Short mmCIF file of C-alpha atoms and ligand atoms in Angstrom, two decimals:
data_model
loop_
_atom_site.label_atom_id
_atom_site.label_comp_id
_atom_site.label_asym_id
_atom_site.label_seq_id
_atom_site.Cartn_x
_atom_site.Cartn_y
_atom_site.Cartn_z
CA UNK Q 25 82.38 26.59 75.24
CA UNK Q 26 82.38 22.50 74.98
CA UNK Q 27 85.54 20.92 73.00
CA UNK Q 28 83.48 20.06 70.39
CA UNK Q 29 82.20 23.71 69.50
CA UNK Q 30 85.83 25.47 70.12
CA UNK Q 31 86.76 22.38 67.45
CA UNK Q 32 84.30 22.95 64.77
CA UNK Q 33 84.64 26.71 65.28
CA UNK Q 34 88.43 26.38 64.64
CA UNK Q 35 87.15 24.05 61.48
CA UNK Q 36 84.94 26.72 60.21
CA UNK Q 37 88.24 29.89 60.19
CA UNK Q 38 90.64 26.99 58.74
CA UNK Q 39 87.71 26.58 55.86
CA UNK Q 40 87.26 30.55 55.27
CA UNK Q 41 90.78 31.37 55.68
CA UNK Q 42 91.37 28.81 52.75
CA UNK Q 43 88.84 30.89 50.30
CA UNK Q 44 91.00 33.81 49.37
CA UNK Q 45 89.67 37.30 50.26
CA UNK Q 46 90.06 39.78 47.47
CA UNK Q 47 92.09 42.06 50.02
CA UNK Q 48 94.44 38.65 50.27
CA UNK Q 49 95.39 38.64 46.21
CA UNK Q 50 98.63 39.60 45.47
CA UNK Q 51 97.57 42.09 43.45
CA UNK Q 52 99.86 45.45 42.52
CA UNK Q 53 100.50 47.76 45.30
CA UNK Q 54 99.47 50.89 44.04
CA UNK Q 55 102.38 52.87 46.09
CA UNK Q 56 105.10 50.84 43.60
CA UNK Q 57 103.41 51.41 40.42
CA UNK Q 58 102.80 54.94 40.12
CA UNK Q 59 105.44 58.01 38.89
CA UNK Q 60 105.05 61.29 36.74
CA UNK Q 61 104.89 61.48 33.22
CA UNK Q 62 104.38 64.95 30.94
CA UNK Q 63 103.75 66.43 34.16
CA UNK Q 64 100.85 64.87 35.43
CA UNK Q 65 100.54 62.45 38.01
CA UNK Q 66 100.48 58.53 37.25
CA UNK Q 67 97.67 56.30 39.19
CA UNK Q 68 96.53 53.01 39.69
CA UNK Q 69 93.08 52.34 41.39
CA UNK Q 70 91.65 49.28 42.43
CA UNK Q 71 88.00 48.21 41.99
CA UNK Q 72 86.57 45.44 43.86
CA UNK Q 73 83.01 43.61 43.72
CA UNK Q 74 81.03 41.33 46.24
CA UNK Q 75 82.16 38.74 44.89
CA UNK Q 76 85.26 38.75 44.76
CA UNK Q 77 86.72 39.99 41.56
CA UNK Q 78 89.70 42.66 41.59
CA UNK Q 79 90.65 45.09 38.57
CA UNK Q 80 93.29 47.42 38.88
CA UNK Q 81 92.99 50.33 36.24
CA UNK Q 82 95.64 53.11 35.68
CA UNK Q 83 95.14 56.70 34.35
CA UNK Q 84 98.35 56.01 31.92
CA UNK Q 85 96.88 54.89 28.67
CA UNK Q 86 93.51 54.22 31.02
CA UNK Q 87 95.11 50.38 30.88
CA UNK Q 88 93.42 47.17 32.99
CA UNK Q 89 97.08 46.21 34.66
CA UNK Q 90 95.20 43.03 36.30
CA UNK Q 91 91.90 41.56 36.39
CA UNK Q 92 91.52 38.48 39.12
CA UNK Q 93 88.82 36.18 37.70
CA UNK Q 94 87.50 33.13 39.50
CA UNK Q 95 88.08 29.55 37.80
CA UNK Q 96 85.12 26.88 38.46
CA UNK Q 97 86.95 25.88 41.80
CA UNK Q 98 86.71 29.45 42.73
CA UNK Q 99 90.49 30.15 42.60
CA UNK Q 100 91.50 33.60 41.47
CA UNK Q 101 93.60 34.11 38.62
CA UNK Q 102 95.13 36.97 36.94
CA UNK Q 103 93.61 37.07 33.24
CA UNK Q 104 95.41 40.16 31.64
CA UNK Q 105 99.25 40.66 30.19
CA UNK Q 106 101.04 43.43 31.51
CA UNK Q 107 103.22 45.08 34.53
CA UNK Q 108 103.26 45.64 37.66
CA UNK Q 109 105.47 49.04 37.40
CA UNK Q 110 104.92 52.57 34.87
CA UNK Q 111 108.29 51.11 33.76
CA UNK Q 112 106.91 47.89 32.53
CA UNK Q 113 104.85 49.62 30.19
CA UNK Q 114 107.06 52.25 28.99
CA UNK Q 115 109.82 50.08 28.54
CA UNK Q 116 107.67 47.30 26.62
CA UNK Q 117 107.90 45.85 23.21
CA UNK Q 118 104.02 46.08 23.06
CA UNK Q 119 102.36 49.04 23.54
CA UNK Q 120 98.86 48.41 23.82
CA UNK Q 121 98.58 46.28 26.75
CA UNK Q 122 95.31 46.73 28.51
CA UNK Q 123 94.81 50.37 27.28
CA UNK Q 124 92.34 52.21 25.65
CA UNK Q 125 92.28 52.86 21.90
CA UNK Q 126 91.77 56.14 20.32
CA UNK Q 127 90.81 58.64 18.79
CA UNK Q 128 90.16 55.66 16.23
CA UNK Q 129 90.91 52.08 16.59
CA UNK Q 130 92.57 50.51 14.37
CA UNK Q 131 93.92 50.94 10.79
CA UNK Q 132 93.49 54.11 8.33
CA UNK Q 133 94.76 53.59 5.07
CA UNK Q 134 97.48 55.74 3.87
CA UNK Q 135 97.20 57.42 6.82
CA UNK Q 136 94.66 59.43 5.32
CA UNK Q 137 91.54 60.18 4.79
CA UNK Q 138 88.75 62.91 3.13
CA UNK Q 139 85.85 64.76 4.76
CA UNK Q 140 84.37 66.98 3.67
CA UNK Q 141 86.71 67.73 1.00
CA UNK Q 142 89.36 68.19 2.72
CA UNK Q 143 92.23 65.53 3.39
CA UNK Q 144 93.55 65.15 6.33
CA UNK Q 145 96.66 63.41 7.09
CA UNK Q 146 97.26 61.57 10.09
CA UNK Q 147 100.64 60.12 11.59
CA UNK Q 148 101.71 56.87 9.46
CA UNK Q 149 102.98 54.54 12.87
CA UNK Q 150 101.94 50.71 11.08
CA UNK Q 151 104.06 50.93 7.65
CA UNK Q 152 102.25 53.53 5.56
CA UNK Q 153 98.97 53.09 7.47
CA UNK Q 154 97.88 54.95 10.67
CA UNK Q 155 97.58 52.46 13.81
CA UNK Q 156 95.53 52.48 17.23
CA UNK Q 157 95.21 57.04 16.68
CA UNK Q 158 99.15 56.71 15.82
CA UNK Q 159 102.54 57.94 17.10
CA UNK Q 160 100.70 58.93 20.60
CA UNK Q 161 97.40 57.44 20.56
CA UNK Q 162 94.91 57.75 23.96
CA UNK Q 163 97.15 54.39 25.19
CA UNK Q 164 99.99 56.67 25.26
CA UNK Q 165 98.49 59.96 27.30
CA UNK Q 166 98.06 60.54 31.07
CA UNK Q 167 94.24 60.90 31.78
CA UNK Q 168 92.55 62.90 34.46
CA UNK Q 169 90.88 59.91 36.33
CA UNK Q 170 88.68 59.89 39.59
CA UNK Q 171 87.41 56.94 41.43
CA UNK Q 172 84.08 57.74 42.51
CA UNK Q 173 83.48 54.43 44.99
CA UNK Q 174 84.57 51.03 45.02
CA UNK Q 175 83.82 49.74 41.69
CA UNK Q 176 83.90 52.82 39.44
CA UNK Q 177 86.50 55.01 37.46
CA UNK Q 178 85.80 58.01 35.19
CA UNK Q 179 88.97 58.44 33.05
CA UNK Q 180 88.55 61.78 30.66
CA UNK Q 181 90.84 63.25 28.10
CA UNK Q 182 90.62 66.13 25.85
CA UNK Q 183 92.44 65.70 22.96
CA UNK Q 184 93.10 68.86 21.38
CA UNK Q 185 92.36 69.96 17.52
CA UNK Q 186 95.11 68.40 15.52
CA UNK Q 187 96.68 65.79 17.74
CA UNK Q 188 97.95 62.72 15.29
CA UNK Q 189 95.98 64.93 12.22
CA UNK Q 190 92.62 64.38 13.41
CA UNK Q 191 90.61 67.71 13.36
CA UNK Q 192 88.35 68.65 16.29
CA UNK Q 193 88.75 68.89 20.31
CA UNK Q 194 87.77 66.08 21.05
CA UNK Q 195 86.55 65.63 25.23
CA UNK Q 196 86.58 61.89 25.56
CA UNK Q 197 84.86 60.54 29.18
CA UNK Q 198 85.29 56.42 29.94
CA UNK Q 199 84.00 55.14 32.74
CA UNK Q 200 85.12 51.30 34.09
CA UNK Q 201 82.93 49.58 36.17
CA UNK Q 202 83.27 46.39 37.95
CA UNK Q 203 79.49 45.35 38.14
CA UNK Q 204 78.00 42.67 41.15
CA UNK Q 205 77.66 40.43 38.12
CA UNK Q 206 81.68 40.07 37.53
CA UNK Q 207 81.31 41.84 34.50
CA UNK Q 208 83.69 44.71 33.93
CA UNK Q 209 81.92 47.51 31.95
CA UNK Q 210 83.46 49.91 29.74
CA UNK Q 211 81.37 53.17 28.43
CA UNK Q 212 83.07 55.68 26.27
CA UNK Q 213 81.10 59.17 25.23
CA UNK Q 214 82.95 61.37 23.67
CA UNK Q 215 81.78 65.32 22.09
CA UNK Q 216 83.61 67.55 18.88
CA UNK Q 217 83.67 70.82 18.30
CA UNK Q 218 84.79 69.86 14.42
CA UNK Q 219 83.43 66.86 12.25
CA UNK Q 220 86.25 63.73 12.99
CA UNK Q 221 85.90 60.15 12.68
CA UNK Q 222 85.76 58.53 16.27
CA UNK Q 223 86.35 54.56 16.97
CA UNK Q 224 87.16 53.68 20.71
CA UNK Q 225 88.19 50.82 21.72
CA UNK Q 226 89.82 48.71 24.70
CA UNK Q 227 92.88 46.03 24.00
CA UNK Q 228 93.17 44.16 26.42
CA UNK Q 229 95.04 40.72 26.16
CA UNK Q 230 93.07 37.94 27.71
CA UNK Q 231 94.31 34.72 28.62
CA UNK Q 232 92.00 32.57 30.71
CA UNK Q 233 94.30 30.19 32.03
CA UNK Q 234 96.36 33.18 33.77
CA UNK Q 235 98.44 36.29 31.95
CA UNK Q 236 101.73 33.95 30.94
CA UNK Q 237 100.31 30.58 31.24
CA UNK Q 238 100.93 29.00 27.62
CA UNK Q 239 98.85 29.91 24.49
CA UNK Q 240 95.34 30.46 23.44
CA UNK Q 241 95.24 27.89 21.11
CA UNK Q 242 92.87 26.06 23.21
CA UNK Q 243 90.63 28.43 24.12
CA UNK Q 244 87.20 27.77 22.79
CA UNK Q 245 85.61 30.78 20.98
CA UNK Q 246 82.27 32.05 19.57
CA UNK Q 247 81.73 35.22 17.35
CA UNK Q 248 78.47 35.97 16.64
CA UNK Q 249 79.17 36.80 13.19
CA UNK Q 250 77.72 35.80 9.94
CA UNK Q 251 80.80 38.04 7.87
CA UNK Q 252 84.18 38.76 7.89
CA UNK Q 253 85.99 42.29 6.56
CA UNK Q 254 88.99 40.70 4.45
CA UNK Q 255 91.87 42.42 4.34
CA UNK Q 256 94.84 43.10 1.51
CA UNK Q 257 98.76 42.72 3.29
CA UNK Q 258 99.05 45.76 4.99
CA UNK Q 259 95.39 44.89 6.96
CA UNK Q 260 93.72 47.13 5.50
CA UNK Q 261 89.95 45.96 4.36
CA UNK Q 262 89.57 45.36 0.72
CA UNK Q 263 85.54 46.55 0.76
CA UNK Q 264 84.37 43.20 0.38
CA UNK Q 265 81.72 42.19 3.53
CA UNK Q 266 82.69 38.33 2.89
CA UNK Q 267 80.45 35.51 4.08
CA UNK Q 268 82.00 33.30 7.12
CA UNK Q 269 81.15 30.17 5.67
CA UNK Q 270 83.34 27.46 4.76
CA UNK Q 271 85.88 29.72 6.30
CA UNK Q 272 88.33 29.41 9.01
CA UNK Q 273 86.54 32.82 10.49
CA UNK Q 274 83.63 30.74 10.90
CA UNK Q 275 83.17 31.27 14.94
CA UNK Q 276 79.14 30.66 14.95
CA UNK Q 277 79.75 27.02 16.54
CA UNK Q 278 82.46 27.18 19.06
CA UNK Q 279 85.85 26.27 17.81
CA UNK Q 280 88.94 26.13 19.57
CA UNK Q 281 91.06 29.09 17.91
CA UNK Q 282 94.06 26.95 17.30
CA UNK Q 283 91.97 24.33 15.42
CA UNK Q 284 92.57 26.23 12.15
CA UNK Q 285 94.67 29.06 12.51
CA UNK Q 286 97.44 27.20 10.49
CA UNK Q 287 95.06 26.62 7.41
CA UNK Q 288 96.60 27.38 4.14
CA UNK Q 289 94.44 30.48 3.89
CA UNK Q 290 95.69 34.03 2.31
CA UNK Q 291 93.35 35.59 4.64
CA UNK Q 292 95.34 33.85 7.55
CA UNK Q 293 98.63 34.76 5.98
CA UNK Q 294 97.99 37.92 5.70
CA UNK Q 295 97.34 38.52 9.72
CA UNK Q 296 99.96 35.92 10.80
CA UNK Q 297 96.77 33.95 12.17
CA UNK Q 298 93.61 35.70 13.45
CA UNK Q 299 93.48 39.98 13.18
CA UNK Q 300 90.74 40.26 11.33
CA UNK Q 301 87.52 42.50 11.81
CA UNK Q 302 83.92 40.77 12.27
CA UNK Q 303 80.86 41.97 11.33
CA UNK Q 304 78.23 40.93 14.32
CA UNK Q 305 74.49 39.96 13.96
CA UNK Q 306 72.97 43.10 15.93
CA UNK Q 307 69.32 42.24 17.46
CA UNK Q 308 66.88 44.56 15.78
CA UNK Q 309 65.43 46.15 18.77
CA UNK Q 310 67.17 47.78 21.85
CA UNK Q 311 69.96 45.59 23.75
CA UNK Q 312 73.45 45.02 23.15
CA UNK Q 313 75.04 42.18 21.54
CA UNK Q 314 76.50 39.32 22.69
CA UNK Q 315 79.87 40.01 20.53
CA UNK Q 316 82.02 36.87 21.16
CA UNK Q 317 82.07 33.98 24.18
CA UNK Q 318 85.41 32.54 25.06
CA UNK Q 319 85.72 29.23 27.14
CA UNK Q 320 88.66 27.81 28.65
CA UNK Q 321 88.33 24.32 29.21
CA UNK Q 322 90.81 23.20 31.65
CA UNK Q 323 89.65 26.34 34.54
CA UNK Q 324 86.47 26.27 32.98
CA UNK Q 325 86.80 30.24 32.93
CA UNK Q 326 84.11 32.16 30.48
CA UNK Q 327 84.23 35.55 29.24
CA UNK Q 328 80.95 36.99 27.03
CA UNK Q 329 81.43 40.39 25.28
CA UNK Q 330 78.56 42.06 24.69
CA UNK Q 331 78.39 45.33 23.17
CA UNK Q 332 76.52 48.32 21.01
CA UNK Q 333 79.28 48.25 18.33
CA UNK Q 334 78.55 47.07 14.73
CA UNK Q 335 81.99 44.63 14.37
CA UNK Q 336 84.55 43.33 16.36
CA UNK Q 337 88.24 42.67 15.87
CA UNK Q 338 89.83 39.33 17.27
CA UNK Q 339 93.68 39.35 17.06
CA UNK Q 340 95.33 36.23 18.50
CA UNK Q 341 98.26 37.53 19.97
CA UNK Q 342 100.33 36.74 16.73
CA UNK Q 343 103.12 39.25 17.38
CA UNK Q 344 103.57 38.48 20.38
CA UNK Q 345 106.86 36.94 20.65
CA UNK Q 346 108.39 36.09 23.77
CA UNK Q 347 110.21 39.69 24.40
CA UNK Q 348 108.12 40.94 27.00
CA UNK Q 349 108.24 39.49 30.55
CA UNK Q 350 105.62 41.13 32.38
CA UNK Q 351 103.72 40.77 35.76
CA UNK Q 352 105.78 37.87 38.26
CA UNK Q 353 108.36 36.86 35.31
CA UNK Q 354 105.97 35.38 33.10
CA UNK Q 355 107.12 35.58 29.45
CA UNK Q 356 104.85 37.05 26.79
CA UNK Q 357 104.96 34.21 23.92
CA UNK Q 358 103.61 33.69 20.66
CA UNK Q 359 99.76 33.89 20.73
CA UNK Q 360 99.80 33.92 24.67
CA UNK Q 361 96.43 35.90 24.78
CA UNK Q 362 93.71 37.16 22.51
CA UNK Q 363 92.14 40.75 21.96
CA UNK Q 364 88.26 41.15 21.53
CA UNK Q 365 88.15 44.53 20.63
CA UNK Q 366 84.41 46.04 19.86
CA UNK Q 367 84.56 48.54 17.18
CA UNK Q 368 83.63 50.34 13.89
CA UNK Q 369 85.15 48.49 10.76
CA UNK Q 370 88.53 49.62 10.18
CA UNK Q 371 89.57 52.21 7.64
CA UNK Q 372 85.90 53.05 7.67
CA UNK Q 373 86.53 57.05 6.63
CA UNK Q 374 87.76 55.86 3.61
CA UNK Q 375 84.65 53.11 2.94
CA UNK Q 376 81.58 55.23 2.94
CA UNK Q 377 79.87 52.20 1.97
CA UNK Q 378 80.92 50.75 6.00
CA UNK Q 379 78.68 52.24 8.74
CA UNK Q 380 79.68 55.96 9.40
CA UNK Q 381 82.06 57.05 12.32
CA UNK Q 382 81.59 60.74 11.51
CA UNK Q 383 80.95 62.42 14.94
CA UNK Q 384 79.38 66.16 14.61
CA UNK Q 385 79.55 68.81 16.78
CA UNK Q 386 76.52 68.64 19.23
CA UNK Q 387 76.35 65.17 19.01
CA UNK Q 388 77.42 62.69 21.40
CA UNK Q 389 79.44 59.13 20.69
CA UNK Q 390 78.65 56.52 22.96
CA UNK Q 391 79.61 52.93 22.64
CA UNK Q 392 79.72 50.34 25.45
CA UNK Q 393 81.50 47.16 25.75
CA UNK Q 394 81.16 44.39 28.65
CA UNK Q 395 83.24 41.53 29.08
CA UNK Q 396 81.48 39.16 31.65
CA UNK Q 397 82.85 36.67 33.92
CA UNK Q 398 81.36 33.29 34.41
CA UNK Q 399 82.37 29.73 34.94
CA UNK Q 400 80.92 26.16 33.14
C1 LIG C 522 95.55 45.30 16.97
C2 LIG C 522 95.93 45.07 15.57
C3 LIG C 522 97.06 44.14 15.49
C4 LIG C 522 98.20 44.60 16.34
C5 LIG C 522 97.75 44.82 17.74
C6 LIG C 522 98.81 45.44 18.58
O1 LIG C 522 94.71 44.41 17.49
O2 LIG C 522 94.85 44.65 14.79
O3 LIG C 522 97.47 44.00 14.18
O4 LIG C 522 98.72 45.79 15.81
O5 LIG C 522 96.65 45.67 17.75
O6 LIG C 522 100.00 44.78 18.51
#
């Protein structure tokens, strides 16, 4: 081979070696995260795509523990808040890191509720009302999970009659997919043996710039909403379906969240900024719906949700509070990520006037949610 080949040749490694391979991402080693808990075996699996993008999903709490997104430079960052140990988590002043939600996401009132006249009390974990399925919601259990290739996990859970108050077995099955699209994919189907209200959801906190790197005040969002749910002090809707406009929870033109967040607005008082549930334009025939679009200007980073779900809660992180130091010493502060979770209005067993989350036997819940990838 001539000088000038062996040269260029040497150019061409130096140029590839530069563009990170996933297998080159200092991602969690799965051999230091894992331990036992209630006697069942704690996991982490990786999923990978073509094109680069890394997830790493645990059976505890079925939680994303780090998602490695490209920026428009096609540098990989880490996107999600949390740990790189089991300890992290169960040591943390947040619970709901990257987990899944259930057996309903977010708040019953008075931890309680009627069907079919009976009342059934459920555990009272936010005040008086009944939080994220309660004391030990799905975020808190050990699921049986099996990866079944590179880019899929099935996580299942059958949570028995009773748990929390909630009546019914209830066999819930979520898969997580890492499509070719950079689009992670999140399908929950769930069967009863007893009517029960059902509202699963995923929380993880996003930051685009990188888990730890500042706030989200920046962060350019859309929310394909025309109404809002407003809520009384505790967070619990009033009833009212309120129009968005004229409103700081007017999302239909991009906005960066910061730009009002500190309006002198009871609404915004009442949430310590943005926790609020939306209610989303749905297309009239089949398809899902793009939910919300985030955009991070300085990495140019995107993320689209898109979804099946009726409404869609956006909290802005405003309890977080500096406590937590999670993944490479990074310190959890004050609105350092945001939470798009797709959903059922809250406290919906006791609206019947919201759209029904009654599950019956033979029936089976499904609900999807995709947050997709992208740069601009
Ligand atoms: C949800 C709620 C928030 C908060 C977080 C967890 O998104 O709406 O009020 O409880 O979970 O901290």
């Amino acid at each position: 081979m001539k000088t000038r080949q062996l040269i260029m040749l040497a150019g061409l490694f130096l140029i590839l070696g530069c563009k990170k391979a996933p297998e080159q991402l200092p991602v969690v080693d799965p051999l230091a995260f894992g331990g036992e808990l209630d006697g069942k075996k704690v996991e982490l699996f990786t999923l990978k795509n073509e094109q680069g993008m890394v997830v790493q999903i645990t059976n505890f709490g079925g939680r994303v523990v780090d998602l490695w997104v490209p920026d428009r430079e096609g540098r990989f960052t880490d996107v999600v808040l949390g740990y790189s140990t089991l300890d992290g988590y169960l040591n943390s002043n947040e619970i709901y890191y990257g987990t899944l939600v259930g057996r309903y996401g977010n708040r019953i009132g008075n931890a309680r509720f009627t069907l079919n006249d009976s009342v059934y009390t459920l555990a009272a974990n936010d005040g008086i009302n009944h939080l994220h399925g309660g004391v030990k919601g799905y975020n808190d259990v050990v699921w049986d999970a099996v990866q079944s290739d590179e880019k899929t996990v099935l996580l299942s859970y059958l949570s028995p009659d009773g748990e929390e108050g909630y009546p019914g077995n209830l066999q819930v099955n979520v898969t997580y997919e890492l499509t070719p699209d950079n689009e992670l994919k999140i399908e929950y189907r769930a069967t009863t043996d007893k009517p029960t209200p059902v509202n699963l959801t995923h929380h993880s906190y996003f930051n685009l710039k990188g888990a730890g790197e500042g706030d989200i005040n920046d962060h350019v969002l859309y929310i394909n909403a025309p109404f809002y749910t407003p809520v009384d002090g505790g967070l619990i809707p009033t009833g009212e379906i309120a129009p968005v406009d004229g409103t700081p929870f007017d999302f239909r033109t991009p906005m960066a969240i910061g730009a009002r967040v500190n309006d002198d607005n009871e609404q915004l008082k009442y949430g310590q900024g943005y926790d609020h549930n939306w209610v989303l334009t749905t297309p009239s025939g089949p398809g899902l719906t793009l939910a919300a679009r985030v955009v991070e200007p300085s990495t140019g980073r995107t993320m689209e949700v898109f979804t099946n779900e009726p409404a869609i809660q956006f909290y802005g992180g405003n309890f977080l509070n500096g406590k937590d130091t999670g993944k490479n010493g990074k310190v959890y502060n004050h609105r350092g990520a945001l939470c798009l979770e797709t959903q059922h209005f809250p406290d919906s067993p006791n609206h019947l006037e919201f759209p029904s989350v009654i599950l019956e036997p033979g029936q089976e819940y499904y609900s999807i949610c995709i947050y997709k990838f992208g740069v601009e």
